[in-house]
PDB file of N, CA, C and O in Angstrom:
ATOM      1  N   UNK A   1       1.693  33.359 -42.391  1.00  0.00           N
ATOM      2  CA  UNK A   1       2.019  32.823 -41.096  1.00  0.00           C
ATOM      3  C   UNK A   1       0.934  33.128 -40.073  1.00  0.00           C
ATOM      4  O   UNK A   1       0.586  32.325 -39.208  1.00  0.00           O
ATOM      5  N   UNK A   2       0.631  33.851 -40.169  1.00  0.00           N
ATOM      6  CA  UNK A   2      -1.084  34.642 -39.295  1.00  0.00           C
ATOM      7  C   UNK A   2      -2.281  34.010 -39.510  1.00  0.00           C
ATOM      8  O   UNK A   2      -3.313  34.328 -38.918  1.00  0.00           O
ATOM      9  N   UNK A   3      -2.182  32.884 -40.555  1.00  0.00           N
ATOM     10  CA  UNK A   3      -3.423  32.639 -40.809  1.00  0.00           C
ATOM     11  C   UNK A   3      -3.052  31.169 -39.972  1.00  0.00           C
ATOM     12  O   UNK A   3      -3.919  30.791 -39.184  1.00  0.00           O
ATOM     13  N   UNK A   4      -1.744  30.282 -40.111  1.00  0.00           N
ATOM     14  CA  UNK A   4      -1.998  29.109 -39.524  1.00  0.00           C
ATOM     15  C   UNK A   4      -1.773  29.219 -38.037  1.00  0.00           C
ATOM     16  O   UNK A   4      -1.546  28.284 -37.269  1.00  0.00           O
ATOM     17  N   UNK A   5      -1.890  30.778 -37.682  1.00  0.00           N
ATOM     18  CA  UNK A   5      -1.907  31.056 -36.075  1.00  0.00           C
ATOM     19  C   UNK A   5      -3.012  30.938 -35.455  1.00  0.00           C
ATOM     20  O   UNK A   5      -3.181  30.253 -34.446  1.00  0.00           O
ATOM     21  N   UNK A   6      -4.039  31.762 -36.158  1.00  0.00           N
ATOM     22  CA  UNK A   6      -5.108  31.927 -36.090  1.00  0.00           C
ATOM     23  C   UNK A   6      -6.055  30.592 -35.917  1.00  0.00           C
ATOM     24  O   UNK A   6      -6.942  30.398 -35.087  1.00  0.00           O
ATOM     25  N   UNK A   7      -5.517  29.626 -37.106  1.00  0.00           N
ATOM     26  CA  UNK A   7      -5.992  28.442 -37.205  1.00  0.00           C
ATOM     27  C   UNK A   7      -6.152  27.904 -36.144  1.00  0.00           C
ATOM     28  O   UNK A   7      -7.264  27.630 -35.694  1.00  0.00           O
ATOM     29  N   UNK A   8      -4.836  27.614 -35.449  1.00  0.00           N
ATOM     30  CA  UNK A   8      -4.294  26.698 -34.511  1.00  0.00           C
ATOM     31  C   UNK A   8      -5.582  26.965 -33.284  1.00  0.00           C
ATOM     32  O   UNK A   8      -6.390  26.161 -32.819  1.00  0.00           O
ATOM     33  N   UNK A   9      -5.384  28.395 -33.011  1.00  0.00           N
ATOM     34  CA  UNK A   9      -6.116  29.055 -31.900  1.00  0.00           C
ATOM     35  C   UNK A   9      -7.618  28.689 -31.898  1.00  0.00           C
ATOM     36  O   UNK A   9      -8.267  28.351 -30.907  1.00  0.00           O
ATOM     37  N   UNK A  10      -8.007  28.796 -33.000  1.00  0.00           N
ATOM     38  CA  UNK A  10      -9.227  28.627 -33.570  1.00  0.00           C
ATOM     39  C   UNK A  10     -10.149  27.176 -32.784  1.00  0.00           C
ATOM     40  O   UNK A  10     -11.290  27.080 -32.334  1.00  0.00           O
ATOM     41  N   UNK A  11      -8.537  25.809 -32.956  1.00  0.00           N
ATOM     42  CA  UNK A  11      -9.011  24.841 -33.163  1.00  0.00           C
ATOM     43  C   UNK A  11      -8.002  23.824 -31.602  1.00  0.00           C
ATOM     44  O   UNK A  11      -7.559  22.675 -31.580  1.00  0.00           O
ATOM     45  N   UNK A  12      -7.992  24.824 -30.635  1.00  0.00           N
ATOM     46  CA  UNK A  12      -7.130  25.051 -29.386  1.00  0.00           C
ATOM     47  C   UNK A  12      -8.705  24.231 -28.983  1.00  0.00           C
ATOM     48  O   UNK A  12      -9.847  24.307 -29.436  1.00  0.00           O
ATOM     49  N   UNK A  13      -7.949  23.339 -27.746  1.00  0.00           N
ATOM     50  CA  UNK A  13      -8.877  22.562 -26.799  1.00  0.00           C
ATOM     51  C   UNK A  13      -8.965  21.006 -26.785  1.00  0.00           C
ATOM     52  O   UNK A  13      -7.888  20.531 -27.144  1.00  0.00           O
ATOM     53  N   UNK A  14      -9.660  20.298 -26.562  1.00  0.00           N
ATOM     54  CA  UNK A  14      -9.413  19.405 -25.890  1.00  0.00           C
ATOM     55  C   UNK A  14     -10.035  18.004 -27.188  1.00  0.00           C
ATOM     56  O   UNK A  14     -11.001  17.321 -26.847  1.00  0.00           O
ATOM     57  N   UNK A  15      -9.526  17.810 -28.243  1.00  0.00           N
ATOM     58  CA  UNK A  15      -9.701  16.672 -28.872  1.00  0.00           C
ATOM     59  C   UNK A  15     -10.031  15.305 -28.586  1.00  0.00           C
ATOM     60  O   UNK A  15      -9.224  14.668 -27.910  1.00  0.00           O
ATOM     61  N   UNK A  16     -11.432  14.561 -29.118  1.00  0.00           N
ATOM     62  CA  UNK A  16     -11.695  13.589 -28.529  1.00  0.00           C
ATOM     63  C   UNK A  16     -12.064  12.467 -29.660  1.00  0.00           C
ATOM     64  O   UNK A  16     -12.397  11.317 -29.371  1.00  0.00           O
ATOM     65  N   UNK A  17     -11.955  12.974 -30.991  1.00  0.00           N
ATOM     66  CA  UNK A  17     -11.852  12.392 -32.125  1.00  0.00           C
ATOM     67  C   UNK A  17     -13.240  12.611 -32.583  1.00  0.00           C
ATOM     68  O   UNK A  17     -13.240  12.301 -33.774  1.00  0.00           O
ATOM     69  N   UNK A  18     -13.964  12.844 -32.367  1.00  0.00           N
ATOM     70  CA  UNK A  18     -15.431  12.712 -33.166  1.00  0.00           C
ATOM     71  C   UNK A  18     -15.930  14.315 -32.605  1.00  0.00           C
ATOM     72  O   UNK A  18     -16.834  15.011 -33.067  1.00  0.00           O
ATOM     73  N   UNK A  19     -15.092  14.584 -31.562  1.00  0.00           N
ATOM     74  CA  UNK A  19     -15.724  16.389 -31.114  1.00  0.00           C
ATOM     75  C   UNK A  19     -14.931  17.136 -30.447  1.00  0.00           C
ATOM     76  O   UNK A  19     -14.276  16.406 -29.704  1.00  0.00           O
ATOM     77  N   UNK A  20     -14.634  18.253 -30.316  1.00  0.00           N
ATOM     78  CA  UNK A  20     -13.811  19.007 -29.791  1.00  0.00           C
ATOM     79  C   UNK A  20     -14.034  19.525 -28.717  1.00  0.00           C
ATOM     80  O   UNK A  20     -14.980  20.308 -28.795  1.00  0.00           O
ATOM     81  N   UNK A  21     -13.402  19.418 -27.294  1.00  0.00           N
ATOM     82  CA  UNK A  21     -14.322  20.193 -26.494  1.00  0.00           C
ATOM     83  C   UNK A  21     -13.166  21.937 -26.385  1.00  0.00           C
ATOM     84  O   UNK A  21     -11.952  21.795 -26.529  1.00  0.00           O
ATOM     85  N   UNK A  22     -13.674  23.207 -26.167  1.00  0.00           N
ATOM     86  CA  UNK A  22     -12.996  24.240 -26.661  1.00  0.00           C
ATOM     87  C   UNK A  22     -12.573  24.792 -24.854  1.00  0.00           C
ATOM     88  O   UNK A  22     -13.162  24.603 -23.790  1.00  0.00           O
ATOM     89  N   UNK A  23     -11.381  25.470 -25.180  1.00  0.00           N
ATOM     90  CA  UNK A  23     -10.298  25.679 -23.803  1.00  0.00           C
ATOM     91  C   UNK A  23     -11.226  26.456 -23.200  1.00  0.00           C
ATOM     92  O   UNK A  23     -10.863  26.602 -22.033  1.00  0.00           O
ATOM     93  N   UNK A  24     -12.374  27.105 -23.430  1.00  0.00           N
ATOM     94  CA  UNK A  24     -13.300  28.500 -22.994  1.00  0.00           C
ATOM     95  C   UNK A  24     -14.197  27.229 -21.834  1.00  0.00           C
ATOM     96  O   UNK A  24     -14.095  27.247 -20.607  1.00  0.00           O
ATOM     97  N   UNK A  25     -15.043  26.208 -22.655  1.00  0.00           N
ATOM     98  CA  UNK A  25     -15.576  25.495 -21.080  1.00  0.00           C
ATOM     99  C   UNK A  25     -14.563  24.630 -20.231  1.00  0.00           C
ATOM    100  O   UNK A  25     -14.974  24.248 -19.135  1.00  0.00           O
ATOM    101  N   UNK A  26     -13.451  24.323 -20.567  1.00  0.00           N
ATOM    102  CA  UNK A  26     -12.742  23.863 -19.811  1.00  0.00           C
ATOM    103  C   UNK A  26     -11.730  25.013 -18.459  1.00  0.00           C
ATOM    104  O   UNK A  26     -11.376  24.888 -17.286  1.00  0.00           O
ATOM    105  N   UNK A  27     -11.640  25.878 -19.353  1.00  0.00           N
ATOM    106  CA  UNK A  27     -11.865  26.876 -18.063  1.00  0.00           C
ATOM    107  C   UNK A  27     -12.942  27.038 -17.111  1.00  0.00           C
ATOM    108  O   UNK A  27     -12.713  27.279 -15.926  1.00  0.00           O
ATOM    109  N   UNK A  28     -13.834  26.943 -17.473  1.00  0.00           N
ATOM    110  CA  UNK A  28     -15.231  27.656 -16.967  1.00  0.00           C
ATOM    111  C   UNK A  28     -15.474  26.240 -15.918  1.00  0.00           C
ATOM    112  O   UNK A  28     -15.820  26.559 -14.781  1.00  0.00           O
ATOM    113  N   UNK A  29     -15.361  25.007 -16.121  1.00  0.00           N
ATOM    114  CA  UNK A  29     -15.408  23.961 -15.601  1.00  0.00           C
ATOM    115  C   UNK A  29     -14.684  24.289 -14.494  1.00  0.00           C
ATOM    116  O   UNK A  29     -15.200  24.623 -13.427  1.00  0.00           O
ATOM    117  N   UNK A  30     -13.034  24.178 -14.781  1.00  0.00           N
ATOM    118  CA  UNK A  30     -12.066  24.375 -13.973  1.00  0.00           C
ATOM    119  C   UNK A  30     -12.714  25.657 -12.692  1.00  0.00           C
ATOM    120  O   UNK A  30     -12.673  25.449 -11.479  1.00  0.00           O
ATOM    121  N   UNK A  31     -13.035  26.389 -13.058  1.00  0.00           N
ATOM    122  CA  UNK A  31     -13.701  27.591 -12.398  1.00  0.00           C
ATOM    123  C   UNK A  31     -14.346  27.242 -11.518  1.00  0.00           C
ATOM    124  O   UNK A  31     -14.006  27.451 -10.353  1.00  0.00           O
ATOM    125  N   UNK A  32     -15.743  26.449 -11.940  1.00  0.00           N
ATOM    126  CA  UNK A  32     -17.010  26.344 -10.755  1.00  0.00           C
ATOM    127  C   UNK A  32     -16.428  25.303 -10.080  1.00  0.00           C
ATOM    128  O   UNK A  32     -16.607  25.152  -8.871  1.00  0.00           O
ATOM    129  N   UNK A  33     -15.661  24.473 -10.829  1.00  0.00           N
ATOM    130  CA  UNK A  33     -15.104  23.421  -9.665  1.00  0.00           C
ATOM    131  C   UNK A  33     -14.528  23.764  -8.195  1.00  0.00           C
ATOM    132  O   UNK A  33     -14.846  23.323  -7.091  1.00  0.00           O
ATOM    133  N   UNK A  34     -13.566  24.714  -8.592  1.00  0.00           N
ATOM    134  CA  UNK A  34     -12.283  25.106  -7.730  1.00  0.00           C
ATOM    135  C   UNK A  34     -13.153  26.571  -6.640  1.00  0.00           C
ATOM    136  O   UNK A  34     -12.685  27.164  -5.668  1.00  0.00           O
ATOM    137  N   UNK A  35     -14.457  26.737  -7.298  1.00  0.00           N
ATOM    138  CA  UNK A  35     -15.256  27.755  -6.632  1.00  0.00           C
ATOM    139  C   UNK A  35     -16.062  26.796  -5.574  1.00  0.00           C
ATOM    140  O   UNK A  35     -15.960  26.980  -4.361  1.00  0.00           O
ATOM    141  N   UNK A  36     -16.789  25.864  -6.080  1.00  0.00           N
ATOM    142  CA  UNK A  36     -17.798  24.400  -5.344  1.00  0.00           C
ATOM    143  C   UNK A  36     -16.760  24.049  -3.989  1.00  0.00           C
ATOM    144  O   UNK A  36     -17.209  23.858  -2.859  1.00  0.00           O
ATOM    145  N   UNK A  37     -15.272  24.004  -4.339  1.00  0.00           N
ATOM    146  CA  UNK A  37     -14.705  23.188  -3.374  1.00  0.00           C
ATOM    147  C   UNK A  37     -14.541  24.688  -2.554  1.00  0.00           C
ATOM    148  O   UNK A  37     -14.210  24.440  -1.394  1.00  0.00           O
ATOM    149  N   UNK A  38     -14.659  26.060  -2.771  1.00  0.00           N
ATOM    150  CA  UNK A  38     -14.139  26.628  -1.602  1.00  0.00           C
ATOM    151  C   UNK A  38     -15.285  27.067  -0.861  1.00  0.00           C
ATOM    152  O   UNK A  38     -14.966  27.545   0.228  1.00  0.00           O
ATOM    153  N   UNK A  39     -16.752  27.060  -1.142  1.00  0.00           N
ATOM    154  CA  UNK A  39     -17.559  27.064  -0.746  1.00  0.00           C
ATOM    155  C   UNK A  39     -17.947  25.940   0.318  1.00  0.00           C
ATOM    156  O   UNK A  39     -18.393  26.143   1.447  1.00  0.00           O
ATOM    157  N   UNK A  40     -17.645  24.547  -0.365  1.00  0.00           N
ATOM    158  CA  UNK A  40     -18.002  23.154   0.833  1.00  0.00           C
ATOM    159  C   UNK A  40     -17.031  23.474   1.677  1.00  0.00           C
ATOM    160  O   UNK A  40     -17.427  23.558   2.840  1.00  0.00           O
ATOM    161  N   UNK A  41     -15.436  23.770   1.446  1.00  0.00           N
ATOM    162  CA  UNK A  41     -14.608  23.968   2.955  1.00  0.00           C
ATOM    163  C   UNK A  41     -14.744  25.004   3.424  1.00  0.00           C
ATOM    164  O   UNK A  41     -13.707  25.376   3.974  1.00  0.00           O
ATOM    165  N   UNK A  42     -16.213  26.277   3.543  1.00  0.00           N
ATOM    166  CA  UNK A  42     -16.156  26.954   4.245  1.00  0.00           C
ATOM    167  C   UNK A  42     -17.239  26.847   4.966  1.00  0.00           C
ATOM    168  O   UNK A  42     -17.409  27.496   5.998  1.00  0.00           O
ATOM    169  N   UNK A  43     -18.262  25.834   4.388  1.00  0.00           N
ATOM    170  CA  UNK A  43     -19.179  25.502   4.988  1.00  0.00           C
ATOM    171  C   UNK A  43     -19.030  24.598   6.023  1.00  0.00           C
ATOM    172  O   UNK A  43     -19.842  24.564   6.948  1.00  0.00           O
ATOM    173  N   UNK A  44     -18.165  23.932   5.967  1.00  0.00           N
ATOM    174  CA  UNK A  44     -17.505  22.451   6.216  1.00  0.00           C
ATOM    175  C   UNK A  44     -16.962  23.478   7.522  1.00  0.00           C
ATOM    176  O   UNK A  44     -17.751  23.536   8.465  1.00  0.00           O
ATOM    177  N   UNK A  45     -15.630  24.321   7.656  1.00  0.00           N
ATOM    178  CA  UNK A  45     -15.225  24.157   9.026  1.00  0.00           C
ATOM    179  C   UNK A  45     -16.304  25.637   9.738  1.00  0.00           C
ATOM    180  O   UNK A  45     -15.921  25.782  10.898  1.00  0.00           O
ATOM    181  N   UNK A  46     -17.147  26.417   9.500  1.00  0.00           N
ATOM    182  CA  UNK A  46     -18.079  26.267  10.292  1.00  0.00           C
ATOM    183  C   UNK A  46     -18.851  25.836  10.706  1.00  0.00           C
ATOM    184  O   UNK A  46     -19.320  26.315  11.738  1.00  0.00           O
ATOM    185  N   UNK A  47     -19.549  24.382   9.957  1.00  0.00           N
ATOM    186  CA  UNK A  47     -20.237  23.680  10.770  1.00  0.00           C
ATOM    187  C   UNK A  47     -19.662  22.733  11.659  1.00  0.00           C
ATOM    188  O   UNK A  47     -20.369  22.016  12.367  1.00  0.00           O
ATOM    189  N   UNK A  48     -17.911  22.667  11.669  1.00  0.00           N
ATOM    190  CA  UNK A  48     -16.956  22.019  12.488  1.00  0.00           C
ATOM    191  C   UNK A  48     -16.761  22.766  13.813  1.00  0.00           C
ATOM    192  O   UNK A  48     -16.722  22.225  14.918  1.00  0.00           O
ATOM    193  N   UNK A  49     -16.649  24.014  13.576  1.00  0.00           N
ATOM    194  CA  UNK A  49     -16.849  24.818  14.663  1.00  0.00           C
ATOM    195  C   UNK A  49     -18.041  25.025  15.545  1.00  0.00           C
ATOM    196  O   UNK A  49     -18.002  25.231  16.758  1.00  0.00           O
ATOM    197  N   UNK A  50     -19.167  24.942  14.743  1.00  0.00           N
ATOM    198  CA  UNK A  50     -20.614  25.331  15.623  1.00  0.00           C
ATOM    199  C   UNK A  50     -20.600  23.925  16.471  1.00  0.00           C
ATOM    200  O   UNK A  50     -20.972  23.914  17.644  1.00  0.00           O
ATOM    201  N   UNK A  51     -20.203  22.889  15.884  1.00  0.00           N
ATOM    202  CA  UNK A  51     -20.224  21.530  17.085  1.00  0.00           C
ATOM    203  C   UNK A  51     -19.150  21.564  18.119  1.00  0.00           C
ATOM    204  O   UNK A  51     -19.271  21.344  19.324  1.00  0.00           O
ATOM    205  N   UNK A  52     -18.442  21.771  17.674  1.00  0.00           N
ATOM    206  CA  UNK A  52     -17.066  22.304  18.646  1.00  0.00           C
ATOM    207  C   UNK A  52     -17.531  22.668  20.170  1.00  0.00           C
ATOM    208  O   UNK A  52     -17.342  21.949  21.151  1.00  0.00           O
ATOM    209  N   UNK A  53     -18.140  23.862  20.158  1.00  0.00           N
ATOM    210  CA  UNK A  53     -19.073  24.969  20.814  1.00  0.00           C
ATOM    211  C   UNK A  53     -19.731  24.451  21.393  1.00  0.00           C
ATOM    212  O   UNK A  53     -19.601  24.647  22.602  1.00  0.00           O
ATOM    213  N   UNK A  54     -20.909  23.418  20.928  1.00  0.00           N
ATOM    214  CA  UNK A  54     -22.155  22.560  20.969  1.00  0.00           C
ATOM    215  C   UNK A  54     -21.901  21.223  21.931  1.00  0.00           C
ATOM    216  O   UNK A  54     -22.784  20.479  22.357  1.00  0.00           O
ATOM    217  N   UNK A  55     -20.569  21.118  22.149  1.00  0.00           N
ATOM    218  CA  UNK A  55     -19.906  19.741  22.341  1.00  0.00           C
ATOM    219  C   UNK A  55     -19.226  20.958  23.917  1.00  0.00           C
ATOM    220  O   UNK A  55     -19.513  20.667  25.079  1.00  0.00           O
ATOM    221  N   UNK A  56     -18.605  21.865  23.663  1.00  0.00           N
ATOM    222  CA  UNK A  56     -18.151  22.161  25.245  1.00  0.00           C
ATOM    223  C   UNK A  56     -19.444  22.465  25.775  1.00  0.00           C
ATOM    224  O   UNK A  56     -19.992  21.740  26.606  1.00  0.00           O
ATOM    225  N   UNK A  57     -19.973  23.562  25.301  1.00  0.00           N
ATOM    226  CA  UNK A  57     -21.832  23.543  26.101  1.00  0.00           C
ATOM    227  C   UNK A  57     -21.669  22.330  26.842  1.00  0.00           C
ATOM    228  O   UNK A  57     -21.026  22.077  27.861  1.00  0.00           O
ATOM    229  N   UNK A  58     -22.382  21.652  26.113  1.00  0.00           N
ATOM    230  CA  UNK A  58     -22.600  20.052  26.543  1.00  0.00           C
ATOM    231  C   UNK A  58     -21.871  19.927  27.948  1.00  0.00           C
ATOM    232  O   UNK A  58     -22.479  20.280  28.959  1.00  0.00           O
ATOM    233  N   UNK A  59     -20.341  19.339  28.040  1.00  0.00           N
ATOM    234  CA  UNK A  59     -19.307  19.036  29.192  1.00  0.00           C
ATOM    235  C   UNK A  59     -18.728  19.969  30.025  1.00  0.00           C
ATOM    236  O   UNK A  59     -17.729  19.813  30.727  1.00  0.00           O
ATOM    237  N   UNK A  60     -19.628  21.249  29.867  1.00  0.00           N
ATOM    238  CA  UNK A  60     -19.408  22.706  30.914  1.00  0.00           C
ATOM    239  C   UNK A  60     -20.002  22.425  31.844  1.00  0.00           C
ATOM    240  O   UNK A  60     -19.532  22.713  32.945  1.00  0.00           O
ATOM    241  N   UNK A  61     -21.353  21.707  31.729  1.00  0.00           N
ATOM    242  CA  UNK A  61     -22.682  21.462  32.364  1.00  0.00           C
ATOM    243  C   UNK A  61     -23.367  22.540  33.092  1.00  0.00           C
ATOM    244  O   UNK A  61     -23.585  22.587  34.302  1.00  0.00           O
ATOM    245  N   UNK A  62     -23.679  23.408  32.181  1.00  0.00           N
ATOM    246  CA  UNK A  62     -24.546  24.501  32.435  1.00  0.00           C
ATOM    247  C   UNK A  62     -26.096  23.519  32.354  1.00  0.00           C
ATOM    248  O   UNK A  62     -26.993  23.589  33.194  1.00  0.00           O
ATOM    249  N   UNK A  63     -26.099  22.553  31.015  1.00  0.00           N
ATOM    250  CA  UNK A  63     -27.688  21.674  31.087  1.00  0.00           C
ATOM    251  C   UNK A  63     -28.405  20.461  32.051  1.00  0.00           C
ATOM    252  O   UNK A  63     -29.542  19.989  32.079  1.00  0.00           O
ATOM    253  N   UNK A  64     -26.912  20.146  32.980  1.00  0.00           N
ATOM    254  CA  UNK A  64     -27.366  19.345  33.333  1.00  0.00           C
ATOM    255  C   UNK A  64     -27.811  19.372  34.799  1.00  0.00           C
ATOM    256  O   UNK A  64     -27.606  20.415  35.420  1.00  0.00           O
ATOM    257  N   UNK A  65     -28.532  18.108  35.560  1.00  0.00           N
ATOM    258  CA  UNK A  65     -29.678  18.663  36.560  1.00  0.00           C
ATOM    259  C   UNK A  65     -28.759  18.940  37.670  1.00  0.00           C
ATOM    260  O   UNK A  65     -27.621  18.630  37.318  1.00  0.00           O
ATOM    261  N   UNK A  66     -28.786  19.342  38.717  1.00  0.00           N
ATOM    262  CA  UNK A  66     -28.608  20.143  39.862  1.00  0.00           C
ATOM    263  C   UNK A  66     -29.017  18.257  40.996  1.00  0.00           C
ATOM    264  O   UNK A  66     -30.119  17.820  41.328  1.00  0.00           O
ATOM    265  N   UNK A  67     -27.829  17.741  41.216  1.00  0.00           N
ATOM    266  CA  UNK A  67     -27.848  16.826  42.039  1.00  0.00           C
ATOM    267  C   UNK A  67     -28.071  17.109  43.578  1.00  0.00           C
ATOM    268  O   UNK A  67     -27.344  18.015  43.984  1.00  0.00           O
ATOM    269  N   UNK A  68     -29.066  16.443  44.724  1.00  0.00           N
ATOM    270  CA  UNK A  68     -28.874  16.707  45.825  1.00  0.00           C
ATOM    271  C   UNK A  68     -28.297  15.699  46.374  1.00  0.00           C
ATOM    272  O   UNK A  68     -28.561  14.515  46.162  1.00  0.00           O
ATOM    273  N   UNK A  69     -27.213  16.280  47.349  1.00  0.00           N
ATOM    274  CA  UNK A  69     -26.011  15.248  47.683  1.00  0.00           C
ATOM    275  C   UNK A  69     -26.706  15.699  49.665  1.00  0.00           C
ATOM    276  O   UNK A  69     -27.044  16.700  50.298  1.00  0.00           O
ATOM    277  N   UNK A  70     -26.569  14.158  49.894  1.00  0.00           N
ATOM    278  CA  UNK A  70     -27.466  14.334  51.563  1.00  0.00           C
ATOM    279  C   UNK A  70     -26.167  15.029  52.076  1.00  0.00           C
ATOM    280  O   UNK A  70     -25.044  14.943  51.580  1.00  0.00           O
ATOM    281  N   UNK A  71     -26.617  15.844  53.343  1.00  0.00           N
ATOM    282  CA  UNK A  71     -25.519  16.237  53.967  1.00  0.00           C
ATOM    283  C   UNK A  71     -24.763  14.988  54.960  1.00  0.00           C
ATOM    284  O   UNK A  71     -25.206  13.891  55.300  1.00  0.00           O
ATOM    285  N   UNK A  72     -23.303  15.726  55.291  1.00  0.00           N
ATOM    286  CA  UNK A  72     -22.894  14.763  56.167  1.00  0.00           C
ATOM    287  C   UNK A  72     -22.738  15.284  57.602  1.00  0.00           C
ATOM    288  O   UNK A  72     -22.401  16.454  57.780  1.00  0.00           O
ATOM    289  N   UNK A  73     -23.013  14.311  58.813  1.00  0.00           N
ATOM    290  CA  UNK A  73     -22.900  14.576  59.827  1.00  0.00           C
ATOM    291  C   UNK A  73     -21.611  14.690  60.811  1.00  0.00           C
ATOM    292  O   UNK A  73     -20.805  13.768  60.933  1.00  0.00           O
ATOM    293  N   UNK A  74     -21.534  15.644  61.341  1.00  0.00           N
ATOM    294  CA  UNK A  74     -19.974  15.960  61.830  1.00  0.00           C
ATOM    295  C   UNK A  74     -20.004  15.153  63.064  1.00  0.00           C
ATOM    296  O   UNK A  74     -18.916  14.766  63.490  1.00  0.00           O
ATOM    297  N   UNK A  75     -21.020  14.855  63.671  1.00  0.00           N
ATOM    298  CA  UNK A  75     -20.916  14.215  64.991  1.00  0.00           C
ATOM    299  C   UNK A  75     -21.048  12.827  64.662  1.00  0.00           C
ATOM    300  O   UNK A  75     -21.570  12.285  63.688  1.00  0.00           O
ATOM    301  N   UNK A  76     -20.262  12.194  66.032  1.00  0.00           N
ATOM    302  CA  UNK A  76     -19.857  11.150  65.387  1.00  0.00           C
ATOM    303  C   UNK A  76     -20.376  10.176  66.654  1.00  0.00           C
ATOM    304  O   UNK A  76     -20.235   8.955  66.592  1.00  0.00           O
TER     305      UNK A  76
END
């Protein structure tokens, strides 16, 4: 009974008729995948944030020019 356990295990993974692919890279796949995606969404919402920032800068108007507005005269 140990030997057609063994077998089974042996021959565990992903059948495609002409080749086998084995559960060890389909993990390993599964892996860098699910690693790739948490890396882009962490890259992803700090560079969501640095514009964020970049975008109030902007409409604070610390950059923009210093308007001269004529004075007005009180006498009339």
């Amino acid at each position: 009974m140990q030997a057609t356990n063994s077998q089974s295990s042996a021959n565990s993974g992903l059948n495609l008729g002409l080749f086998t692919i084995p559960q060890s890279l389909l993990l390993q796949m599964g892996t860098v995948s699910v690693m790739m995606l948490l890396l882009a969404e962490k890259a992803t919402s700090e560079t969501l944030q640095a514009l964020g920032e970049a975008s109030e800068e902007l409409f604070r108007g610390d950059r923009l020019p210093i308007l001269d507005f004529p004075e007005q005269n009180l006498e009339n």
